[in-house]
C-alpha atoms as a PDB file:
ATOM      1  CA  MET A   1     -60.770  33.731   0.150  1.00  0.00           C
ATOM      2  CA  ALA A   2     -58.261  31.043  -0.877  1.00  0.00           C
ATOM      3  CA  CYS A   3     -55.728  32.493   1.573  1.00  0.00           C
ATOM      4  CA  LEU A   4     -58.114  31.583   4.369  1.00  0.00           C
ATOM      5  CA  ALA A   5     -59.449  28.383   2.829  1.00  0.00           C
ATOM      6  CA  VAL A   6     -56.083  26.669   2.341  1.00  0.00           C
ATOM      7  CA  PRO A   7     -54.852  27.184   5.933  1.00  0.00           C
ATOM      8  CA  ALA A   8     -58.286  26.180   7.240  1.00  0.00           C
ATOM      9  CA  TRP A   9     -58.180  22.999   5.123  1.00  0.00           C
ATOM     10  CA  VAL A  10     -54.659  22.159   6.315  1.00  0.00           C
ATOM     11  CA  LEU A  11     -55.528  22.689   9.966  1.00  0.00           C
ATOM     12  CA  ALA A  12     -58.802  20.782   9.703  1.00  0.00           C
ATOM     13  CA  THR A  13     -57.106  17.762   8.152  1.00  0.00           C
ATOM     14  CA  ARG A  14     -53.639  17.894   9.752  1.00  0.00           C
ATOM     15  CA  TRP A  15     -54.103  19.729  13.056  1.00  0.00           C
ATOM     16  CA  SER A  16     -52.170  17.258  15.187  1.00  0.00           C
ATOM     17  CA  THR A  17     -49.360  16.978  12.639  1.00  0.00           C
ATOM     18  CA  VAL A  18     -48.954  20.750  12.362  1.00  0.00           C
ATOM     19  CA  LEU A  19     -49.167  21.188  16.143  1.00  0.00           C
ATOM     20  CA  HIS A  20     -46.430  18.634  16.845  1.00  0.00           C
ATOM     21  CA  GLY A  21     -44.167  19.455  13.907  1.00  0.00           C
ATOM     22  CA  HIS A  22     -41.514  22.053  13.150  1.00  0.00           C
ATOM     23  CA  PRO A  23     -42.767  25.632  13.671  1.00  0.00           C
ATOM     24  CA  ALA A  24     -41.893  26.659  10.100  1.00  0.00           C
ATOM     25  CA  TYR A  25     -45.144  25.313   8.636  1.00  0.00           C
ATOM     26  CA  PRO A  26     -47.449  27.110  11.092  1.00  0.00           C
ATOM     27  CA  VAL A  27     -45.501  30.295  10.318  1.00  0.00           C
ATOM     28  CA  LEU A  28     -46.141  29.695   6.613  1.00  0.00           C
ATOM     29  CA  LEU A  29     -49.868  29.285   7.287  1.00  0.00           C
ATOM     30  CA  VAL A  30     -49.957  32.558   9.226  1.00  0.00           C
ATOM     31  CA  ALA A  31     -47.993  34.304   6.470  1.00  0.00           C
ATOM     32  CA  LEU A  32     -50.529  33.107   3.900  1.00  0.00           C
ATOM     33  CA  VAL A  33     -53.439  34.482   5.925  1.00  0.00           C
ATOM     34  CA  VAL A  34     -51.654  37.821   6.395  1.00  0.00           C
ATOM     35  CA  ALA A  35     -50.878  38.010   2.674  1.00  0.00           C
ATOM     36  CA  GLY A  36     -54.536  37.362   1.896  1.00  0.00           C
ATOM     37  CA  VAL A  37     -55.673  40.134   4.236  1.00  0.00           C
ATOM     38  CA  VAL A  38     -53.202  42.584   2.694  1.00  0.00           C
ATOM     39  CA  VAL A  39     -54.374  41.719  -0.807  1.00  0.00           C
ATOM     40  CA  ALA A  40     -58.023  42.085   0.213  1.00  0.00           C
ATOM     41  CA  VAL A  41     -57.404  45.497   1.790  1.00  0.00           C
ATOM     42  CA  ARG A  42     -55.515  46.762  -1.248  1.00  0.00           C
ATOM     43  CA  ALA A  43     -58.210  45.477  -3.588  1.00  0.00           C
ATOM     44  CA  ARG A  44     -60.725  47.800  -1.926  1.00  0.00           C
ATOM     45  CA  ARG A  45     -58.628  50.886  -2.496  1.00  0.00           C
ATOM     46  CA  PRO A  46     -59.346  53.035  -5.568  1.00  0.00           C
ATOM     47  CA  ARG A  47     -57.101  51.983  -8.427  1.00  0.00           C
ATOM     48  CA  ARG A  48     -54.839  54.533 -10.017  1.00  0.00           C
ATOM     49  CA  PRO A  49     -53.803  54.147 -13.640  1.00  0.00           C
ATOM     50  CA  GLY A  50     -50.194  53.280 -14.360  1.00  0.00           C
ATOM     51  CA  ARG A  51     -48.298  50.523 -16.098  1.00  0.00           C
ATOM     52  CA  GLY A  52     -45.938  50.078 -13.146  1.00  0.00           C
ATOM     53  CA  ARG A  53     -48.787  49.589 -10.716  1.00  0.00           C
ATOM     54  CA  THR A  54     -50.462  47.042 -12.991  1.00  0.00           C
ATOM     55  CA  ALA A  55     -47.247  45.085 -13.375  1.00  0.00           C
ATOM     56  CA  GLY A  56     -46.770  45.154  -9.614  1.00  0.00           C
ATOM     57  CA  ARG A  57     -50.244  43.752  -9.053  1.00  0.00           C
ATOM     58  CA  VAL A  58     -49.589  40.938 -11.534  1.00  0.00           C
ATOM     59  CA  VAL A  59     -46.329  40.021  -9.808  1.00  0.00           C
ATOM     60  CA  ALA A  60     -47.997  40.106  -6.389  1.00  0.00           C
ATOM     61  CA  ALA A  61     -50.828  37.903  -7.656  1.00  0.00           C
ATOM     62  CA  LEU A  62     -48.385  35.374  -9.103  1.00  0.00           C
ATOM     63  CA  LEU A  63     -46.395  35.281  -5.873  1.00  0.00           C
ATOM     64  CA  LEU A  64     -49.571  34.721  -3.902  1.00  0.00           C
ATOM     65  CA  VAL A  65     -50.653  31.890  -6.187  1.00  0.00           C
ATOM     66  CA  GLY A  66     -47.226  30.316  -5.785  1.00  0.00           C
ATOM     67  CA  LEU A  67     -47.460  30.628  -2.008  1.00  0.00           C
ATOM     68  CA  LEU A  68     -50.907  29.019  -2.047  1.00  0.00           C
ATOM     69  CA  ALA A  69     -49.705  26.139  -4.198  1.00  0.00           C
ATOM     70  CA  ALA A  70     -46.607  25.563  -2.039  1.00  0.00           C
ATOM     71  CA  THR A  71     -48.615  25.623   1.177  1.00  0.00           C
ATOM     72  CA  ALA A  72     -51.116  23.100  -0.154  1.00  0.00           C
ATOM     73  CA  TRP A  73     -48.391  20.828  -1.571  1.00  0.00           C
ATOM     74  CA  LEU A  74     -46.475  20.888   1.720  1.00  0.00           C
ATOM     75  CA  ARG A  75     -49.430  19.536   3.687  1.00  0.00           C
ATOM     76  CA  PRO A  76     -47.780  16.570   5.422  1.00  0.00           C
ATOM     77  CA  PHE A  77     -48.743  12.929   5.364  1.00  0.00           C
ATOM     78  CA  ALA A  78     -50.168  12.303   8.831  1.00  0.00           C
ATOM     79  CA  ALA A  79     -48.775   9.598  11.075  1.00  0.00           C
ATOM     80  CA  THR A  80     -51.177   6.734  11.693  1.00  0.00           C
ATOM     81  CA  THR A  81     -49.269   5.572  14.782  1.00  0.00           C
ATOM     82  CA  THR A  82     -47.112   7.274  17.374  1.00  0.00           C
ATOM     83  CA  ASP A  83     -45.208   6.457  20.564  1.00  0.00           C
ATOM     84  CA  PRO A  84     -46.601   7.673  23.891  1.00  0.00           C
ATOM     85  CA  LEU A  85     -43.151   7.522  25.477  1.00  0.00           C
ATOM     86  CA  ALA A  86     -41.462   9.685  22.827  1.00  0.00           C
ATOM     87  CA  VAL A  87     -40.234  13.053  24.064  1.00  0.00           C
ATOM     88  CA  ASP A  88     -41.302  16.004  21.935  1.00  0.00           C
ATOM     89  CA  GLY A  89     -38.713  18.775  21.663  1.00  0.00           C
ATOM     90  CA  PRO A  90     -38.856  22.040  19.692  1.00  0.00           C
ATOM     91  CA  THR A  91     -37.452  20.419  16.537  1.00  0.00           C
ATOM     92  CA  THR A  92     -36.969  16.734  17.419  1.00  0.00           C
ATOM     93  CA  TRP A  93     -38.656  13.655  18.807  1.00  0.00           C
ATOM     94  CA  GLU A  94     -36.555  11.501  21.127  1.00  0.00           C
ATOM     95  CA  LEU A  95     -36.845   7.822  21.962  1.00  0.00           C
ATOM     96  CA  ARG A  96     -34.846   7.290  25.139  1.00  0.00           C
ATOM     97  CA  PRO A  97     -33.636   3.917  26.413  1.00  0.00           C
ATOM     98  CA  ALA A  98     -34.685   2.760  29.869  1.00  0.00           C
ATOM     99  CA  GLY A  99     -31.141   3.021  31.214  1.00  0.00           C
ATOM    100  CA  PRO A 100     -27.993   4.961  30.300  1.00  0.00           C
ATOM    101  CA  PRO A 101     -27.725   5.168  26.515  1.00  0.00           C
ATOM    102  CA  SER A 102     -25.212   3.230  24.482  1.00  0.00           C
ATOM    103  CA  GLU A 103     -22.258   5.157  23.137  1.00  0.00           C
ATOM    104  CA  VAL A 104     -23.873   4.809  19.684  1.00  0.00           C
ATOM    105  CA  GLY A 105     -26.990   6.888  19.046  1.00  0.00           C
ATOM    106  CA  VAL A 106     -29.228   7.236  16.004  1.00  0.00           C
ATOM    107  CA  VAL A 107     -30.333  10.424  14.248  1.00  0.00           C
ATOM    108  CA  PHE A 108     -33.124   9.824  11.754  1.00  0.00           C
ATOM    109  CA  TYR A 109     -34.432  12.142   9.014  1.00  0.00           C
ATOM    110  CA  PRO A 110     -38.044  11.664   7.817  1.00  0.00           C
ATOM    111  CA  GLY A 111     -39.100  11.430   4.208  1.00  0.00           C
ATOM    112  CA  ALA A 112     -40.391  14.525   2.438  1.00  0.00           C
ATOM    113  CA  ARG A 113     -43.705  15.833   3.799  1.00  0.00           C
ATOM    114  CA  VAL A 114     -44.029  12.948   6.254  1.00  0.00           C
ATOM    115  CA  ASP A 115     -45.020  13.481   9.880  1.00  0.00           C
ATOM    116  CA  PRO A 116     -41.876  12.572  11.902  1.00  0.00           C
ATOM    117  CA  ARG A 117     -44.041  10.619  14.339  1.00  0.00           C
ATOM    118  CA  ALA A 118     -44.683   8.082  11.565  1.00  0.00           C
ATOM    119  CA  TYR A 119     -41.245   6.578  12.246  1.00  0.00           C
ATOM    120  CA  LEU A 120     -41.359   6.335  16.030  1.00  0.00           C
ATOM    121  CA  ALA A 121     -42.870   2.846  16.246  1.00  0.00           C
ATOM    122  CA  LEU A 122     -40.360   1.445  13.754  1.00  0.00           C
ATOM    123  CA  LEU A 123     -37.429   3.031  15.592  1.00  0.00           C
ATOM    124  CA  ARG A 124     -38.608   2.129  19.101  1.00  0.00           C
ATOM    125  CA  PRO A 125     -36.792  -1.267  19.040  1.00  0.00           C
ATOM    126  CA  LEU A 126     -33.485   0.596  18.675  1.00  0.00           C
ATOM    127  CA  ALA A 127     -34.240   2.540  21.860  1.00  0.00           C
ATOM    128  CA  ASP A 128     -35.291  -0.671  23.594  1.00  0.00           C
ATOM    129  CA  ALA A 129     -31.863  -2.055  22.652  1.00  0.00           C
ATOM    130  CA  GLY A 130     -30.210   0.831  24.531  1.00  0.00           C
ATOM    131  CA  HIS A 131     -29.672   3.442  21.819  1.00  0.00           C
ATOM    132  CA  LEU A 132     -30.814   7.033  22.036  1.00  0.00           C
ATOM    133  CA  VAL A 133     -32.869   7.748  18.916  1.00  0.00           C
ATOM    134  CA  VAL A 134     -33.442  11.324  17.762  1.00  0.00           C
ATOM    135  CA  VAL A 135     -35.977  11.845  14.970  1.00  0.00           C
ATOM    136  CA  VAL A 136     -35.510  15.255  13.378  1.00  0.00           C
ATOM    137  CA  GLU A 137     -38.472  17.544  12.665  1.00  0.00           C
ATOM    138  CA  PRO A 138     -37.344  19.248   9.433  1.00  0.00           C
ATOM    139  CA  PRO A 139     -38.542  22.739   8.489  1.00  0.00           C
ATOM    140  CA  LEU A 140     -41.591  22.294   6.233  1.00  0.00           C
ATOM    141  CA  ASP A 141     -40.964  18.529   6.526  1.00  0.00           C
ATOM    142  CA  ILE A 142     -38.156  18.740   3.966  1.00  0.00           C
ATOM    143  CA  ALA A 143     -35.012  17.087   5.359  1.00  0.00           C
ATOM    144  CA  LEU A 144     -32.656  19.014   3.062  1.00  0.00           C
ATOM    145  CA  LEU A 145     -33.585  22.175   5.015  1.00  0.00           C
ATOM    146  CA  VAL A 146     -32.169  20.821   8.272  1.00  0.00           C
ATOM    147  CA  GLY A 147     -28.982  22.471   9.502  1.00  0.00           C
ATOM    148  CA  ALA A 148     -26.434  20.722  11.690  1.00  0.00           C
ATOM    149  CA  PRO A 149     -27.549  17.394  13.168  1.00  0.00           C
ATOM    150  CA  PRO A 150     -28.425  17.485  16.890  1.00  0.00           C
ATOM    151  CA  PHE A 151     -25.245  15.745  18.062  1.00  0.00           C
ATOM    152  CA  ASP A 152     -24.152  18.548  20.396  1.00  0.00           C
ATOM    153  CA  ALA A 153     -27.411  18.353  22.354  1.00  0.00           C
ATOM    154  CA  HIS A 154     -26.355  14.887  23.557  1.00  0.00           C
ATOM    155  CA  PRO A 155     -22.705  14.912  24.668  1.00  0.00           C
ATOM    156  CA  GLU A 156     -23.326  11.596  26.458  1.00  0.00           C
ATOM    157  CA  VAL A 157     -23.409   9.885  23.046  1.00  0.00           C
ATOM    158  CA  ALA A 158     -19.989   9.549  21.447  1.00  0.00           C
ATOM    159  CA  ARG A 159     -20.889   8.221  18.003  1.00  0.00           C
ATOM    160  CA  TRP A 160     -23.924   8.304  15.768  1.00  0.00           C
ATOM    161  CA  VAL A 161     -25.604   6.359  13.036  1.00  0.00           C
ATOM    162  CA  VAL A 162     -27.334   8.830  10.718  1.00  0.00           C
ATOM    163  CA  GLY A 163     -30.233   7.550   8.707  1.00  0.00           C
ATOM    164  CA  GLY A 164     -33.403   8.461   6.959  1.00  0.00           C
ATOM    165  CA  HIS A 165     -36.249   7.495   4.701  1.00  0.00           C
ATOM    166  CA  SER A 166     -36.380   8.618   1.081  1.00  0.00           C
ATOM    167  CA  LEU A 167     -35.263  12.281   0.910  1.00  0.00           C
ATOM    168  CA  GLY A 168     -34.351  11.945   4.579  1.00  0.00           C
ATOM    169  CA  GLY A 169     -31.777   9.315   3.702  1.00  0.00           C
ATOM    170  CA  THR A 170     -30.344  11.592   1.047  1.00  0.00           C
ATOM    171  CA  ALA A 171     -29.974  14.310   3.681  1.00  0.00           C
ATOM    172  CA  ALA A 172     -28.401  11.859   6.137  1.00  0.00           C
ATOM    173  CA  ALA A 173     -25.765  10.875   3.574  1.00  0.00           C
ATOM    174  CA  MET A 174     -24.718  14.535   3.385  1.00  0.00           C
ATOM    175  CA  VAL A 175     -23.810  14.745   7.078  1.00  0.00           C
ATOM    176  CA  ASP A 176     -20.058  15.184   7.322  1.00  0.00           C
ATOM    177  CA  ASP A 177     -18.973  14.895  10.937  1.00  0.00           C
ATOM    178  CA  PRO A 178     -16.291  12.754  12.616  1.00  0.00           C
ATOM    179  CA  ARG A 179     -18.895  11.473  15.079  1.00  0.00           C
ATOM    180  CA  VAL A 180     -20.800   9.696  12.279  1.00  0.00           C
ATOM    181  CA  ALA A 181     -20.191   5.952  12.669  1.00  0.00           C
ATOM    182  CA  GLY A 182     -22.735   4.552  10.226  1.00  0.00           C
ATOM    183  CA  LEU A 183     -25.284   5.348   7.519  1.00  0.00           C
ATOM    184  CA  LEU A 184     -28.752   3.792   7.434  1.00  0.00           C
ATOM    185  CA  LEU A 185     -30.815   4.273   4.275  1.00  0.00           C
ATOM    186  CA  TRP A 186     -34.483   3.335   4.047  1.00  0.00           C
ATOM    187  CA  ALA A 187     -35.764   3.388   0.448  1.00  0.00           C
ATOM    188  CA  SER A 188     -33.127   5.985  -0.329  1.00  0.00           C
ATOM    189  CA  TYR A 189     -29.752   6.674  -1.891  1.00  0.00           C
ATOM    190  CA  PRO A 190     -27.066   9.407  -1.795  1.00  0.00           C
ATOM    191  CA  ALA A 191     -27.317  12.392  -4.107  1.00  0.00           C
ATOM    192  CA  ASP A 192     -23.590  12.261  -4.833  1.00  0.00           C
ATOM    193  CA  ASP A 193     -20.704   9.791  -4.820  1.00  0.00           C
ATOM    194  CA  GLN A 194     -19.954   8.512  -1.314  1.00  0.00           C
ATOM    195  CA  SER A 195     -17.831   5.553  -2.407  1.00  0.00           C
ATOM    196  CA  ALA A 196     -14.617   7.011  -0.982  1.00  0.00           C
ATOM    197  CA  ARG A 197     -16.020   7.126   2.560  1.00  0.00           C
ATOM    198  CA  ASP A 198     -14.970   4.467   5.034  1.00  0.00           C
ATOM    199  CA  LEU A 199     -18.397   4.222   6.618  1.00  0.00           C
ATOM    200  CA  PRO A 200     -20.494   1.169   7.528  1.00  0.00           C
ATOM    201  CA  THR A 201     -23.693   1.478   5.505  1.00  0.00           C
ATOM    202  CA  LEU A 202     -26.958  -0.407   5.230  1.00  0.00           C
ATOM    203  CA  SER A 203     -29.447   0.182   2.423  1.00  0.00           C
ATOM    204  CA  VAL A 204     -32.922  -1.295   2.972  1.00  0.00           C
ATOM    205  CA  SER A 205     -35.318  -1.102   0.026  1.00  0.00           C
ATOM    206  CA  GLY A 206     -38.548  -2.632  -1.245  1.00  0.00           C
ATOM    207  CA  ASP A 207     -38.770  -4.387  -4.580  1.00  0.00           C
ATOM    208  CA  ARG A 208     -42.287  -2.993  -5.214  1.00  0.00           C
ATOM    209  CA  ASP A 209     -41.383   0.595  -4.362  1.00  0.00           C
ATOM    210  CA  GLY A 210     -42.818   2.996  -6.929  1.00  0.00           C
ATOM    211  CA  LEU A 211     -40.828   6.045  -5.759  1.00  0.00           C
ATOM    212  CA  ALA A 212     -37.344   4.838  -4.862  1.00  0.00           C
ATOM    213  CA  THR A 213     -37.695   2.102  -7.449  1.00  0.00           C
ATOM    214  CA  PRO A 214     -35.491  -1.003  -7.681  1.00  0.00           C
ATOM    215  CA  ASP A 215     -33.957   0.521 -10.816  1.00  0.00           C
ATOM    216  CA  ASP A 216     -33.127   3.700  -8.880  1.00  0.00           C
ATOM    217  CA  ILE A 217     -31.542   1.700  -6.070  1.00  0.00           C
ATOM    218  CA  ALA A 218     -29.490  -0.369  -8.527  1.00  0.00           C
ATOM    219  CA  ALA A 219     -28.393   2.651 -10.566  1.00  0.00           C
ATOM    220  CA  THR A 220     -27.093   4.475  -7.475  1.00  0.00           C
ATOM    221  CA  ALA A 221     -25.474   1.503  -5.710  1.00  0.00           C
ATOM    222  CA  SER A 222     -22.036   2.652  -6.869  1.00  0.00           C
ATOM    223  CA  ARG A 223     -22.512   5.886  -4.884  1.00  0.00           C
ATOM    224  CA  LEU A 224     -22.679   4.035  -1.573  1.00  0.00           C
ATOM    225  CA  PRO A 225     -19.627   3.799   0.688  1.00  0.00           C
ATOM    226  CA  ALA A 226     -17.436   0.819  -0.115  1.00  0.00           C
ATOM    227  CA  GLY A 227     -18.635  -2.376   1.525  1.00  0.00           C
ATOM    228  CA  ALA A 228     -22.222  -1.178   1.919  1.00  0.00           C
ATOM    229  CA  ARG A 229     -24.732  -3.935   2.615  1.00  0.00           C
ATOM    230  CA  SER A 230     -28.154  -4.102   0.985  1.00  0.00           C
ATOM    231  CA  VAL A 231     -31.365  -5.716   2.180  1.00  0.00           C
ATOM    232  CA  VAL A 232     -34.360  -5.997  -0.153  1.00  0.00           C
ATOM    233  CA  VAL A 233     -37.810  -6.432   1.356  1.00  0.00           C
ATOM    234  CA  GLU A 234     -39.662  -8.658  -1.084  1.00  0.00           C
ATOM    235  CA  GLY A 235     -43.048  -7.140  -1.889  1.00  0.00           C
ATOM    236  CA  GLY A 236     -42.321  -3.968   0.100  1.00  0.00           C
ATOM    237  CA  VAL A 237     -43.280  -0.454  -0.997  1.00  0.00           C
ATOM    238  CA  HIS A 238     -42.160   3.079  -0.156  1.00  0.00           C
ATOM    239  CA  ALA A 239     -44.870   3.804   2.408  1.00  0.00           C
ATOM    240  CA  TYR A 240     -44.026   0.682   4.424  1.00  0.00           C
ATOM    241  CA  PHE A 241     -40.949   2.464   5.790  1.00  0.00           C
ATOM    242  CA  GLY A 242     -43.208   4.629   7.949  1.00  0.00           C
ATOM    243  CA  ASP A 243     -46.711   4.604   9.369  1.00  0.00           C
ATOM    244  CA  TYR A 244     -48.510   7.255   7.328  1.00  0.00           C
ATOM    245  CA  GLY A 245     -50.846   5.333   5.054  1.00  0.00           C
ATOM    246  CA  GLU A 246     -50.535   5.104   1.293  1.00  0.00           C
ATOM    247  CA  GLN A 247     -48.487   7.498  -0.817  1.00  0.00           C
ATOM    248  CA  PRO A 248     -49.374   8.658  -4.346  1.00  0.00           C
ATOM    249  CA  GLY A 249     -47.125   7.163  -6.991  1.00  0.00           C
ATOM    250  CA  ASP A 250     -46.110   4.217  -4.841  1.00  0.00           C
ATOM    251  CA  GLY A 251     -46.129   0.635  -6.039  1.00  0.00           C
ATOM    252  CA  VAL A 252     -48.558  -2.148  -5.163  1.00  0.00           C
ATOM    253  CA  PRO A 253     -47.322  -4.311  -2.278  1.00  0.00           C
ATOM    254  CA  THR A 254     -47.326  -8.093  -2.377  1.00  0.00           C
ATOM    255  CA  VAL A 255     -46.585  -8.490   1.336  1.00  0.00           C
ATOM    256  CA  ASP A 256     -48.467  -7.149   4.347  1.00  0.00           C
ATOM    257  CA  ARG A 257     -47.204  -4.068   6.167  1.00  0.00           C
ATOM    258  CA  ALA A 258     -46.449  -5.832   9.449  1.00  0.00           C
ATOM    259  CA  SER A 259     -44.272  -8.499   7.804  1.00  0.00           C
ATOM    260  CA  ALA A 260     -42.369  -5.946   5.736  1.00  0.00           C
ATOM    261  CA  GLN A 261     -41.785  -3.666   8.709  1.00  0.00           C
ATOM    262  CA  ARG A 262     -40.542  -6.577  10.786  1.00  0.00           C
ATOM    263  CA  GLN A 263     -37.826  -7.131   8.171  1.00  0.00           C
ATOM    264  CA  ILE A 264     -36.959  -3.411   8.085  1.00  0.00           C
ATOM    265  CA  VAL A 265     -36.718  -3.222  11.865  1.00  0.00           C
ATOM    266  CA  ASP A 266     -34.721  -6.436  12.263  1.00  0.00           C
ATOM    267  CA  ALA A 267     -32.170  -5.461   9.607  1.00  0.00           C
ATOM    268  CA  SER A 268     -31.797  -1.973  11.043  1.00  0.00           C
ATOM    269  CA  ARG A 269     -31.382  -3.171  14.623  1.00  0.00           C
ATOM    270  CA  GLU A 270     -28.765  -5.724  13.597  1.00  0.00           C
ATOM    271  CA  PHE A 271     -26.885  -3.022  11.699  1.00  0.00           C
ATOM    272  CA  VAL A 272     -26.859  -0.500  14.544  1.00  0.00           C
ATOM    273  CA  GLU A 273     -25.953  -3.175  17.090  1.00  0.00           C
ATOM    274  CA  GLY A 274     -23.009  -4.139  14.884  1.00  0.00           C
ATOM    275  CA  ILE A 275     -21.449  -0.664  14.953  1.00  0.00           C
ATOM    276  CA  GLY A 276     -18.426  -1.294  17.159  1.00  0.00           C
END
């Protein structure tokens, strides 16, 4: 029953997010239903004694419980805003400028379990400034599962700023490609030492963030490429870096969302515009 209930709950509460996201999550939902049907069919068969068969059933049950837990945990945070002009591809959302794109584009990786559409409104000003913006749809909404960035799909763009929110920023910092011209981190930090890279970098964080806390940001500052610039949004929290509502474990903001996001957008636009 749970193998039907969990997918039904996910679809009832996140239908639009699942429909417009990476196909990996719908595949997981189907796999869960199939696994439940198989288990139900086998449960009706007469049981034969045997230690091996009992052990096999226990292992299968544990695997199924793990699959149920993972599927429920991976239910994404739904976007509360979107962009009607964004172009939905198989594994990306694109914000295209009105005219020919600048030679500098932006590839952005969402935070873990966050609907990629939650970032479109915040990134729209970059497209309005002439930059092609590509928001990646990660498998299962986990940016670390993304393969090569979608640079080759846009040969008209010579150089790229890679960026991301939270785990997405960590994934962006791992991109090693000569076309990368800048690194943009929103409430994020690299997983390893990037200080030897000659790469313009901007780190934007909130001083009330309960997930990428100010202590985390300070403790990992030495990992950033040399000369990295930091902007702190006073009163800002983790969930202000996207439009997806509140996030468990986050801090309590002391500034309104619109004011904080205006600072995030302005700093990011200035940074991208400054990539020469």
